[in-house]
Every structure is written in structure tokens, then in C-alpha cells.
Coordinates of N, CA and C and ligand atoms in Angstrom, one line a residue:
X697 N 0.6 -1.2 0.0 CA 0.6 0.1 0.3 C 0.8 1.5 -0.5
X698 N 1.2 2.5 -0.9 CA 1.6 3.4 -1.2 C 0.9 4.3 -0.3
X699 N 1.7 5.0 0.2 CA 1.4 6.1 1.4 C 1.4 7.6 1.5
X700 N 0.5 8.5 1.8 CA 0.5 9.8 0.4 C 1.5 10.1 1.1
X701 N 1.6 10.3 1.8 CA 2.7 11.0 3.4 C 4.4 10.9 2.2
X702 N 4.3 9.4 2.4 CA 5.9 9.1 1.4 C 6.5 10.0 -0.2
X703 N 4.6 9.6 -0.6 CA 4.7 9.8 -1.8 C 5.3 11.7 -2.0
X704 N 4.5 12.0 -0.8 CA 4.4 13.7 -1.1 C 6.1 14.6 -1.5
X705 N 6.7 13.1 -0.4 CA 7.9 13.3 0.1 C 9.3 13.0 -1.6
X706 N 8.4 12.2 -2.4 CA 9.1 12.2 -3.5 C 8.8 12.6 -4.3
X707 N 7.3 13.8 -4.7 CA 7.5 14.5 -5.5 C 8.3 15.5 -4.7
X708 N 8.3 16.6 -3.4 CA 9.0 17.2 -3.6 C 10.8 16.6 -4.0
X709 N 10.8 16.1 -3.8 CA 12.4 15.5 -4.3 C 12.6 16.1 -5.2
X710 N 11.9 15.2 -6.3 CA 11.8 15.7 -8.1 C 11.9 17.1 -8.9
X711 N 10.8 17.1 -7.9 CA 10.9 19.0 -7.9 C 12.3 20.2 -7.5
X712 N 13.0 19.4 -6.8 CA 13.9 20.4 -5.9 C 14.8 19.6 -7.0
X713 N 15.5 18.2 -7.9 CA 16.4 18.6 -8.2 C 15.8 17.7 -9.6
X714 N 14.8 18.6 -10.4 CA 15.0 19.4 -11.4 C 15.3 21.3 -11.2
X715 N 15.2 21.9 -10.2 CA 15.1 23.3 -11.0 C 16.8 23.3 -11.2
X716 N 16.3 24.3 -11.4 CA 18.6 25.2 -12.3 C 18.2 26.4 -11.8
X717 N 19.5 26.2 -11.8 CA 20.7 26.1 -12.0 C 20.9 25.4 -10.5
X718 N 22.4 24.8 -11.1 CA 23.1 24.3 -10.1 C 23.8 25.0 -8.9
X719 N 24.5 25.0 -8.2 CA 25.3 25.7 -6.9 C 26.5 25.7 -7.7
X720 N 27.1 25.1 -8.9 CA 28.6 25.6 -9.2 C 28.1 26.6 -10.1
X721 N 27.7 26.8 -10.9 CA 26.8 27.5 -11.7 C 26.8 29.3 -11.1
X722 N 25.9 28.4 -10.2 CA 26.0 29.6 -9.2 C 27.3 30.2 -8.5
X723 N 28.1 30.1 -8.1 CA 29.2 29.9 -7.6 C 30.5 30.7 -8.2
X724 N 30.0 29.6 -10.0 CA 30.9 30.1 -11.5 C 30.5 31.3 -11.8
X725 N 29.5 32.5 -11.2 CA 29.0 33.3 -11.9 C 29.0 34.4 -10.7
X726 N 29.0 33.7 -10.1 CA 30.1 35.0 -9.0 C 31.0 35.6 -8.3
X727 N 32.1 34.3 -9.0 CA 32.8 34.4 -9.1 C 34.0 35.2 -10.2
X728 N 32.9 34.7 -11.7 CA 32.8 35.6 -13.3 C 33.1 37.4 -12.7
X729 N 31.7 37.9 -11.6 CA 31.6 39.1 -11.1 C 33.3 39.5 -10.8
X730 N 34.1 38.8 -10.4 CA 35.5 39.8 -9.8 C 36.2 40.0 -11.3
X731 N 36.9 41.7 -11.3 CA 37.7 40.9 -12.5 C 39.0 41.7 -12.2
X732 N 39.0 40.7 -10.6 CA 40.7 40.3 -10.6 C 40.6 39.0 -10.3
X733 N 41.8 38.1 -10.0 CA 42.2 36.9 -9.6 C 42.0 36.3 -9.0
X734 N 40.6 35.3 -8.6 CA 40.1 34.3 -7.4 C 40.7 33.9 -6.7
X735 N 40.1 34.5 -5.5 CA 40.0 31.9 -4.3 C 39.0 31.8 -4.5
X736 N 39.2 30.6 -4.1 CA 38.1 29.8 -3.4 C 38.7 28.8 -2.4
X737 N 37.3 28.5 -1.1 CA 37.9 27.7 -0.5 C 35.9 26.9 -0.2
X738 N 36.4 25.2 -0.1 CA 35.6 24.7 -0.1 C 35.3 23.6 1.1
X739 N 34.6 23.5 2.2 CA 34.3 23.2 2.8 C 33.6 21.7 3.3
X740 N 33.7 21.4 3.4 CA 33.3 20.2 2.4 C 33.0 19.8 1.1
X741 N 33.5 18.1 0.7 CA 33.8 17.8 -0.6 C 32.7 17.0 -1.1
X742 N 33.5 16.3 -0.2 CA 32.6 14.5 -0.9 C 33.7 14.0 -2.5
X743 N 33.2 13.5 -3.1 CA 33.5 13.5 -4.8 C 33.6 14.9 -5.2
X744 N 34.8 15.3 -5.8 CA 35.2 16.5 -6.6 C 34.8 16.8 -7.7
X745 N 34.3 15.5 -8.0 CA 33.5 15.4 -9.8 C 32.1 16.1 -9.8
X746 N 31.0 16.5 -8.4 CA 30.6 17.2 -8.5 C 29.6 18.3 -8.7
X747 N 30.9 18.6 -7.3 CA 31.3 20.3 -7.6 C 32.5 21.0 -7.9
X748 N 33.4 20.3 -6.8 CA 34.9 21.1 -6.8 C 35.5 21.6 -8.4
X749 N 35.2 20.4 -8.4 CA 36.2 20.6 -10.5 C 35.2 21.4 -11.0
X750 N 34.4 21.8 -11.6 CA 34.1 22.1 -12.1 C 34.4 23.7 -11.4
X751 N 34.6 24.1 -10.1 CA 34.4 25.8 -9.5 C 35.8 26.7 -10.6
X752 N 36.0 27.8 -11.2 CA 36.5 28.2 -12.0 C 37.0 29.6 -11.7
X753 N 37.7 28.9 -10.8 CA 38.9 30.3 -9.6 C 40.2 29.6 -10.6
X754 N 40.9 31.0 -10.5 CA 42.5 31.3 -10.1 C 43.2 29.7 -8.9
X755 N 43.2 30.0 -7.8 CA 43.4 29.5 -7.0 C 42.3 29.2 -5.8
X756 N 42.6 27.6 -5.8 CA 41.1 26.8 -5.7 C 42.1 25.7 -3.9
X757 N 41.3 25.8 -3.0 CA 41.9 24.7 -1.1 C 40.2 24.0 -1.4
X758 N 40.6 22.6 -0.6 CA 39.2 22.0 -0.3 C 40.1 21.7 0.7
X759 N 39.2 21.2 1.6 CA 39.0 20.7 3.4 C 38.1 19.3 3.0
X760 N 38.5 18.6 3.8 CA 36.9 17.4 4.2 C 37.7 16.2 5.0
X761 N 37.3 15.8 6.2 CA 38.0 14.9 6.6 C 37.5 13.7 6.4
X762 N 36.9 13.6 5.5 CA 36.2 12.6 3.8 C 35.9 11.4 4.9
X763 N 34.6 11.8 5.5 CA 33.8 10.8 6.1 C 32.3 10.1 5.1
X764 N 32.5 10.9 4.0 CA 31.2 10.3 2.9 C 32.0 9.8 1.7
X765 N 33.4 10.0 1.4 CA 33.8 9.8 0.4 C 35.4 9.3 0.9
X766 N 35.6 8.4 0.6 CA 37.1 7.2 1.1 C 38.5 7.9 0.5
X767 N 38.2 7.9 -0.8 CA 39.5 8.7 -1.7 C 40.3 9.5 -1.0
X768 N 38.4 10.9 -0.8 CA 39.2 12.3 -0.4 C 40.6 13.0 -0.9
X769 N 40.3 13.1 -2.5 CA 41.3 13.7 -2.8 C 41.2 15.9 -2.1
X770 N 41.8 15.9 -1.0 CA 41.2 17.7 -0.8 C 42.7 17.5 -0.5
X771 N 42.3 19.0 -0.3 CA 44.4 19.4 0.0 C 44.6 19.6 1.7
X772 N 43.3 19.8 2.3 CA 43.1 19.8 4.0 C 41.8 18.6 4.5
X773 N 42.9 17.2 4.9 CA 42.2 15.8 5.3 C 41.3 16.7 7.0
X774 N 41.0 17.1 7.0 CA 40.3 17.9 8.5 C 40.0 18.3 8.2
X775 N 38.3 18.6 9.4 CA 37.4 18.8 9.7 C 37.9 20.6 9.6
X776 N 36.6 21.0 9.1 CA 36.4 21.9 8.8 C 37.2 23.5 10.9
X777 N 37.0 22.5 11.7 CA 37.6 22.9 12.6 C 38.9 23.5 12.8
X778 N 39.2 21.8 12.9 CA 41.3 22.1 12.8 C 41.9 23.1 11.5
X779 N 41.2 22.9 10.7 CA 41.0 23.5 9.0 C 41.6 24.8 9.6
X780 N 40.7 25.8 10.1 CA 40.3 27.0 10.5 C 41.6 26.9 11.9
X781 N 41.3 26.5 12.5 CA 42.1 26.3 13.7 C 43.7 27.2 13.1
X782 N 43.9 25.7 12.1 CA 45.8 26.1 12.1 C 46.1 27.6 11.1
X783 N 44.9 27.3 10.3 CA 44.6 28.9 9.3 C 45.2 30.3 10.0
X784 N 44.4 30.1 11.6 CA 45.0 31.6 12.4 C 46.1 31.0 12.5
X785 N 46.6 29.6 13.0 CA 47.9 30.2 13.9 C 48.7 29.7 12.4
X786 N 48.2 30.0 11.0 CA 49.9 29.6 10.0 C 49.8 28.9 9.4
X787 N 49.6 27.5 10.2 CA 49.7 26.4 10.6 C 50.7 25.9 8.6
X788 N 49.3 26.3 7.8 CA 48.9 25.8 6.7 C 49.8 26.1 5.4
X789 N 48.5 27.4 5.4 CA 49.2 28.0 4.6 C 48.4 29.9 4.7
X790 N 49.2 31.0 4.1 CA 49.3 31.8 4.6 C 48.4 32.7 5.3
X791 N 48.2 32.4 6.3 CA 46.8 33.3 8.1 C 46.3 34.8 7.2
X792 N 47.3 35.3 6.5 CA 46.8 36.6 6.2 C 45.8 36.8 4.3
X793 N 45.2 35.3 4.4 CA 45.4 34.9 2.8 C 43.5 35.2 2.8
X794 N 43.1 36.1 2.7 CA 40.9 36.2 2.1 C 40.9 35.8 0.9
X795 N 39.4 35.8 1.3 CA 38.9 34.5 -0.2 C 38.6 35.4 -0.6
X796 N 38.1 35.8 -1.7 CA 36.9 35.6 -2.9 C 35.5 34.8 -2.4
X797 N 35.9 34.0 -2.3 CA 34.5 32.7 -2.1 C 34.9 32.7 -1.1
X798 N 34.1 31.4 -0.4 CA 34.1 30.0 0.8 C 32.7 29.0 0.7
X799 N 33.0 28.6 -0.1 CA 31.2 27.3 -0.2 C 31.2 26.8 1.7
X800 N 29.9 26.8 1.9 CA 30.0 26.1 3.4 C 29.6 24.4 2.8
X801 N 30.1 23.8 3.0 CA 28.5 22.3 2.7 C 29.7 21.1 3.0
X802 N 29.9 21.7 4.4 CA 30.8 20.8 5.7 C 29.4 19.5 5.7
X803 N 29.9 20.0 7.4 CA 29.0 18.7 8.8 C 27.5 19.2 8.5
X804 N 26.4 19.0 7.9 CA 25.0 20.2 7.7 C 24.4 20.0 9.2
X805 N 24.6 20.1 10.5 CA 24.6 20.5 11.2 C 24.0 21.9 12.3
X806 N 23.3 22.6 12.5 CA 23.7 24.3 13.0 C 24.1 24.6 13.5
X807 N 24.9 24.0 14.5 CA 25.7 24.9 15.8 C 27.2 24.9 14.8
X808 N 27.7 23.5 14.0 CA 28.7 23.3 13.2 C 28.4 24.6 11.9
X809 N 27.7 25.1 11.5 CA 27.6 25.5 10.2 C 27.1 27.0 10.5
X810 N 27.3 27.4 12.0 CA 27.1 28.6 12.9 C 28.4 29.2 12.9
X811 N 28.8 27.8 13.2 CA 30.7 28.0 13.7 C 31.4 28.7 12.4
X812 N 31.2 27.5 11.2 CA 31.7 27.8 9.7 C 31.5 29.3 8.9
X813 N 30.3 29.2 9.2 CA 30.2 30.5 8.9 C 30.7 32.1 9.3
X814 N 31.0 31.8 11.0 CA 31.9 32.6 11.3 C 33.0 32.8 11.3
X815 N 33.4 31.5 11.5 CA 35.6 31.5 10.7 C 34.9 32.1 9.7
X816 N 34.6 31.1 8.4 CA 34.7 31.7 7.4 C 34.4 33.5 7.2
X817 N 33.4 33.9 7.1 CA 33.1 35.7 7.7 C 35.0 36.2 7.4
X818 N 36.0 35.5 8.8 CA 36.8 36.4 9.7 C 37.8 36.4 8.4
X819 N 37.7 35.0 7.5 CA 38.8 35.0 6.3 C 38.4 35.1 4.8
X820 N 37.4 36.7 4.7 CA 36.7 35.9 3.6 C 36.8 37.8 3.0
X821 N 36.8 37.8 2.4 CA 37.3 39.6 1.5 C 36.1 40.6 2.1
X822 N 36.3 41.9 1.7 CA 35.2 42.7 2.2 C 34.2 42.5 1.7
X823 N 34.6 42.3 -0.7 CA 33.6 42.4 -1.2 C 33.7 40.6 -1.4
X824 N 33.7 39.6 -1.2 CA 33.6 38.6 -1.0 C 32.4 37.9 -0.5
X825 N 32.3 36.3 -1.1 CA 30.6 35.4 -1.4 C 31.3 34.3 -0.1
X826 N 30.0 34.3 1.4 CA 30.3 33.1 1.5 C 28.8 32.4 1.1
X827 N 28.7 30.9 0.4 CA 27.2 30.5 -0.2 C 27.8 29.0 0.1
X828 N 26.2 29.0 0.9 CA 25.8 28.0 1.9 C 25.0 27.4 1.0
X829 N 24.8 25.0 0.6 CA 24.1 24.6 0.3 C 23.0 24.1 1.2
X830 N 22.1 23.0 1.4 CA 20.9 23.1 1.8 C 20.1 23.6 3.1
X831 N 19.4 25.2 1.9 CA 19.2 25.6 3.5 C 18.0 25.9 2.8
X832 N 17.6 25.5 2.5 CA 16.1 25.3 1.5 C 15.3 24.1 2.0
X833 N 15.3 23.0 3.3 CA 15.1 22.3 3.3 C 13.0 21.4 2.3
X834 N 13.0 21.5 2.1 CA 11.2 21.3 1.5 C 10.5 20.8 2.7
X835 N 11.0 20.1 4.0 CA 9.9 19.3 4.6 C 11.1 19.7 5.9
X836 N 9.9 19.3 7.2 CA 11.0 19.1 8.8 C 11.1 17.3 8.3
X837 N 10.9 16.6 7.2 CA 12.0 15.5 7.0 C 13.7 15.6 6.6
X838 N 13.5 16.6 5.5 CA 14.4 16.6 4.4 C 15.8 17.3 6.3
X839 N 14.9 17.8 6.9 CA 15.1 19.2 7.3 C 16.2 18.8 9.3
X840 N 15.7 17.1 9.6 CA 16.2 16.2 10.5 C 17.7 15.7 11.0
X841 N 17.7 16.3 12.2 CA 19.2 16.5 12.4 C 20.2 15.6 12.8
X842 N 19.2 13.3 12.2 CA 19.9 12.5 11.6 C 20.2 12.3 10.4
X843 N 21.3 11.8 9.8 CA 21.4 11.4 8.1 C 20.8 10.0 8.2
X844 N 20.9 9.3 9.0 CA 20.5 7.9 8.6 C 18.8 7.4 8.6
X845 N 18.4 8.3 9.1 CA 16.8 7.7 9.1 C 16.6 7.9 7.4
X846 N 16.3 6.7 6.7 CA 16.4 6.8 5.2 C 14.6 6.5 4.9
X847 N 13.8 6.0 6.1 CA 12.4 5.2 6.0 C 11.8 6.6 6.5
X848 N 11.9 8.3 5.7 CA 11.0 8.9 6.0 C 10.0 9.6 5.1
X849 N 9.0 10.3 4.3 CA 9.4 11.1 3.0 C 9.6 11.9 2.0
X850 N 11.7 12.1 3.0 CA 12.5 12.8 2.0 C 13.0 11.3 1.8
X851 N 12.8 10.0 2.3 CA 14.1 9.4 1.4 C 15.4 9.6 1.7
X852 N 16.0 9.6 1.0 CA 18.0 9.7 0.8 C 17.9 10.9 1.5
X853 N 17.8 11.7 0.8 CA 18.0 13.2 0.6 C 18.0 13.6 2.7
X854 N 19.0 14.4 2.2 CA 19.3 15.2 4.3 C 19.8 16.5 3.6
X855 N 18.8 17.7 3.9 CA 19.3 18.7 3.8 C 19.9 19.1 5.3
X856 N 19.7 18.4 6.7 CA 19.8 18.6 7.8 C 19.6 20.0 8.0
X857 N 20.6 20.7 9.5 CA 19.7 21.9 9.7 C 20.3 23.4 9.9
X858 N 21.7 23.3 8.7 CA 22.1 24.0 8.4 C 20.9 25.1 8.5
X859 N 19.3 25.4 7.4 CA 19.2 26.2 7.7 C 18.5 27.0 8.8
X860 N 18.4 26.4 9.8 CA 18.4 27.2 11.3 C 20.2 28.6 11.7
X861 N 21.5 27.6 11.0 CA 22.7 28.3 10.9 C 22.6 29.6 10.0
X862 N 21.5 29.5 8.9 CA 21.4 30.8 7.9 C 20.6 31.4 8.7
X863 N 19.5 31.0 9.2 CA 18.5 31.8 9.1 C 19.2 32.6 11.1
X864 N 19.9 32.1 10.9 CA 20.5 33.3 12.6 C 20.7 34.4 12.0
X865 N 22.3 34.0 10.9 CA 22.9 34.8 10.2 C 21.7 36.1 9.4
X866 N 20.7 35.4 9.1 CA 19.2 37.1 8.2 C 19.3 37.9 9.2
X867 N 19.4 36.9 10.4 CA 18.9 38.8 11.3 C 20.3 39.4 11.8
X868 N 21.0 39.1 11.3 CA 21.8 40.0 11.1 C 22.7 41.1 10.7
X869 N 22.0 42.4 11.2 CA 22.4 43.9 10.0 C 24.1 43.8 10.1
X870 N 24.9 43.6 10.2 CA 26.5 44.3 9.8 C 26.6 43.1 8.2
X871 N 26.2 42.3 7.9 CA 25.7 41.1 6.8 C 24.8 41.3 6.2
X872 N 24.2 40.6 4.6 CA 23.5 40.5 4.1 C 23.1 39.6 3.3
X873 N 21.7 39.1 2.6 CA 22.0 38.2 2.6 C 20.8 37.6 1.6
X874 N 21.1 36.1 1.4 CA 20.1 35.8 0.2 C 19.8 34.3 -0.1
X875 N 18.7 34.0 -0.9 CA 18.7 31.6 -0.6 C 18.4 32.0 -2.6
X876 N 18.7 31.8 -3.0 CA 18.8 31.1 -4.2 C 17.8 30.2 -4.1
X877 N 17.0 30.3 -4.7 CA 15.6 28.9 -5.1 C 15.5 28.0 -5.9
X878 N 16.7 27.2 -5.4 CA 17.7 26.2 -5.6 C 18.1 25.1 -5.6
X879 N 18.9 23.9 -6.8 CA 19.3 22.7 -5.8 C 19.4 22.8 -4.1
X880 N 18.2 22.6 -3.8 CA 17.9 22.8 -1.8 C 18.3 23.5 -1.4
X881 N 18.7 25.3 -1.8 CA 17.8 26.8 -1.1 C 20.0 26.4 -0.9
X882 N 20.4 28.7 -2.6 CA 21.8 28.3 -2.2 C 22.0 29.0 -1.7
X883 N 22.5 29.1 -0.8 CA 22.0 30.3 0.3 C 23.4 31.8 0.8
X884 N 23.6 32.3 0.3 CA 24.9 34.0 -0.3 C 24.8 34.8 0.5
X885 N 26.2 35.0 1.4 CA 26.2 36.5 2.3 C 27.0 36.9 1.8
X886 N 26.4 38.5 2.5 CA 27.7 39.5 1.5 C 28.1 40.3 2.7
X887 N 29.1 40.8 2.9 CA 29.2 41.9 3.5 C 29.4 43.2 3.3
X888 N 28.7 43.2 2.4 CA 29.1 44.7 0.9 C 28.0 44.9 0.1
X889 N 27.2 43.7 -0.2 CA 26.6 44.5 -1.1 C 24.7 44.6 -0.8
X890 N 24.0 45.2 -0.2 CA 22.6 44.3 0.1 C 22.1 43.9 -0.4
X891 N 21.7 42.6 0.2 CA 20.9 41.3 -1.1 C 19.2 41.7 -0.7
X892 N 19.0 42.4 0.3 CA 17.7 42.1 1.1 C 17.9 42.4 2.2
X893 N 16.4 42.3 3.2 CA 15.9 43.4 4.3 C 15.7 42.6 5.7
X894 N 16.0 42.2 6.5 CA 16.3 41.3 7.3 C 15.2 40.7 8.0
X895 N 14.7 39.5 8.4 CA 13.4 39.2 8.7 C 12.5 39.7 9.5
X896 N 11.3 40.2 9.2 CA 11.0 40.7 10.4 C 10.5 39.9 11.3
X897 N 9.8 39.0 10.7 CA 9.4 37.9 11.3 C 10.2 36.8 11.7
X898 N 9.4 37.1 13.6 CA 10.9 36.2 14.3 C 10.8 35.1 14.5
X899 N 11.5 34.0 14.8 CA 11.6 32.5 15.0 C 12.4 31.9 16.3
X900 N 12.2 32.4 17.4 CA 13.7 32.2 18.8 C 14.0 30.8 19.1
X901 N 12.5 30.1 18.7 CA 12.9 28.3 18.5 C 13.2 27.7 17.7
X902 N 13.8 28.6 16.3 CA 14.0 27.3 15.2 C 13.3 26.3 15.0
X903 N 12.2 26.8 15.0 CA 10.9 25.8 15.1 C 10.7 25.1 13.0
X904 N 11.2 24.1 12.5 CA 10.3 24.6 11.2 C 8.9 25.0 10.6
X905 N 7.6 24.4 11.4 CA 6.5 25.5 11.5 C 6.7 26.8 10.5
X906 N 7.5 27.8 11.7 CA 7.6 28.9 10.9 C 9.1 29.3 9.8
X907 N 9.1 28.4 10.1 CA 9.8 29.0 8.1 C 9.1 28.3 7.0
X908 N 8.5 26.8 7.5 CA 7.7 26.4 6.3 C 6.3 28.2 6.1
X909 N 5.7 28.4 7.0 CA 5.3 29.8 6.4 C 4.9 30.3 6.1
X910 N 7.1 30.9 6.6 CA 7.1 31.8 6.0 C 8.8 32.2 5.5
X911 N 8.7 31.2 4.6 CA 10.4 31.0 4.4 C 10.1 32.1 3.2
X912 N 9.7 32.4 2.7 CA 10.0 33.6 1.3 C 10.5 34.0 2.1
X913 N 9.8 34.9 3.3 CA 10.3 36.2 3.4 C 11.2 36.0 4.9
X914 N 11.7 34.8 5.6 CA 12.7 33.9 6.3 C 13.8 33.9 5.9
X915 N 13.5 33.7 4.7 CA 15.0 33.3 3.9 C 15.5 34.0 2.7
X916 N 14.4 34.7 2.5 CA 14.5 35.8 0.9 C 14.6 35.0 0.4
X917 N 13.4 34.0 -0.5 CA 13.8 33.4 -1.4 C 14.0 34.2 -2.4
X918 N 15.0 34.0 -3.1 CA 14.9 34.7 -4.5 C 15.8 33.6 -6.0
X919 N 15.3 34.2 -7.2 CA 15.5 33.5 -8.6 C 16.5 34.4 -8.9
X920 N 16.8 33.5 -9.5 CA 19.0 33.3 -9.5 C 17.9 34.9 -10.7
X921 N 17.6 34.8 -11.4 CA 17.4 36.5 -12.6 C 17.4 37.3 -11.3
X922 N 16.4 37.0 -10.8 CA 17.4 38.5 -9.4 C 17.5 38.9 -8.8
X923 N 19.1 37.4 -8.5 CA 19.4 37.8 -8.1 C 20.6 38.2 -8.9
X924 N 20.5 37.9 -10.3 CA 21.9 38.5 -11.3 C 21.6 39.4 -11.3
X925 N 20.8 40.1 -11.6 CA 20.9 41.9 -11.8 C 20.8 42.4 -10.1
X926 N 20.3 41.8 -8.6 CA 21.2 42.5 -7.9 C 23.2 42.4 -7.2
X927 N 23.0 41.1 -8.3 CA 24.7 41.4 -8.1 C 25.7 42.3 -9.3
X928 N 24.6 42.2 -10.6 CA 25.3 43.1 -12.1 C 24.9 43.6 -11.7
X929 N 24.5 45.1 -10.6 CA 24.7 46.7 -10.3 C 26.1 46.5 -10.0
X930 N 26.0 45.8 -9.3 CA 27.5 45.9 -8.2 C 28.8 45.9 -9.0
X931 N 29.9 46.5 -8.7 CA 31.2 46.1 -9.8 C 32.6 46.5 -9.3
X932 N 33.4 45.0 -8.7 CA 33.9 44.7 -7.9 C 35.4 45.3 -8.2
Ligands
SAM1370 C1 27.1 17.3 1.4 S1 29.0 16.9 1.2 C2 30.1 18.4 0.3 C3 28.9 17.9 -1.0 C4 30.2 19.0 -2.4 N1 30.2 19.4 -1.0 C5 29.3 18.7 -3.5 O1 28.7 20.1 -4.1 O2 28.7 18.3 -3.8 C6 29.7 17.3 2.4 C7 31.3 16.8 3.0 O3 31.8 16.8 4.2 C8 32.0 16.4 5.3 N2 32.4 16.5 6.4 C9 31.7 16.2 7.2 N3 32.3 17.1 8.4 C10 32.9 17.8 8.1 C11 33.3 18.2 8.8 N4 33.2 19.0 10.5 N5 34.8 20.0 8.6 C12 35.3 19.6 6.8 N6 33.5 18.7 6.2 C13 32.9 18.0 6.7 C14 31.8 15.3 4.3 O4 32.9 14.4 4.7 C15 31.5 14.9 3.0 O5 32.1 14.7 2.5

């Protein structure tokens, strides 16, 4: 017997997977907006053919402890916390490095993503961009904390609780943010460009039903065309 709830999850998965552009199209669009050489950092790589190898930056660095992809062909085989600590201490690359773009796609739990945002902002150029994957989970099953539960309407899809860290950043007034409505929600954070207002609706306990009810405003959901217009108005 088919369960309507399971079927609705399946349909939402297909809808999301049919959306375009992909995360790497957005990252490459942002990198191409700079008229200087670009330096890129990816936190959480898994199979580099899925994203990292498609990125067109002049200098690229990758960080992953190798939890999901055993080959793990990255520059820094460690967690993001260890990477940033060593970077602060100047142990592996120049501590004065500042990136044009940092892609945060490591461990998808809110407290970790919150730390990744904080650490990444410190190493981002003033006109650089933070890009975050999985900010717009279609259901609370997709937003579950435990990756392993596959017998739910989300099936194998997992966005984790990344959305909470992104929403926390959305309430800050020293940075500006939006979420492109594609590829499970591609969050963008800038210290420099006004990407839209902070949410007027609160969500002090980070409850999924409130996100679901107000997701357009809470996440500042934009389509890619509108986002391109916003970025094109600015020159680097
Ligand atoms: C969703 S995958 C990355 C996908 C890739 N960025 C892409 O766009 O195709 C998440 C990756 O984060 C890695 N990871 C897990 N815990 C991590 C941590 N604490 N710090 C950095 N990466 C972590 C996993 O090993 C996994 O390869």
C-alpha cells in the first residue's frame, strides 16, 4: 500500500532535483563577477567531480575529513574546525589569506554551520561571498538532524539543520543575505552588497513550521534571474 505522505516527499524531491541552476553555476557566476584573480575555498567536498572540479577560480583549496568519500582527494584532510584553527595559527597557508568565495557544505548541523559561517567571515574579502548549500529544506524530514533515517518522506535526501544557522545569519544587520530557490536552497552572504532586508518575523526557537509558513521572507528566497540583477548592479 502506498502512503500519501511518502509519495508527497518523493514528488518534492523530484521538483527540487529538476530546478536549475546548480550550486556550481551560481558559484561560477559570482566568481566571474570579479575583475581580479579569485581564490576559492570549499568546506566539505565529498566527490570533487560533483562540484569542486567544476569551479573556475584562479586558486582553489579544499577541506574534508573524508567521512563520506573514502578517496578524499582534498588539500586539507581534516574537519573545518581544525582547518580554521590551523589557518589562524598560520600552520598550513598564509594566515593573511582572504578568499573571494567560500562554499560552506561540510557537516550539516546548525551549530557546526554556525561556526563555519563565523570562521569563514573572518577569512572572506570585504567584497567576497559566502555560499551555503541546503538552506531550503522542503519538509522537516529533509531538515532532520540524523542523516541515517532513510524511511521517511524525504527518502535518502538530507539537508540537515543548516537552515537554522543560515536564518540566524539572516537576522544579523552587519551582513546581508538571500537564498536562491534552487538545488535545495543556495544561501548567499555578503558583507558588502545589499541582498535584501532582515526578516521582520521572529523564530526564536527555530521551529520548522514557522520556516515553512514564512520561508520566502525568512530565507529571502529569490530566483536566480533576480539575484543576477542584484549582483550585476555592483562592480568589483
Ligand atoms: C554534502 S557533502 C559535500 C558535497 C560537495 N560540496 C558538493 O557540492 O557536491 C558533505 C561533506 O562534508 C564532509 N564533512 C563532514 N564533517 C565535516 C566537518 N566537520 N568539516 C568539514 N567537512 C565535513 C563530509 O565528509 C562530506 O564529504
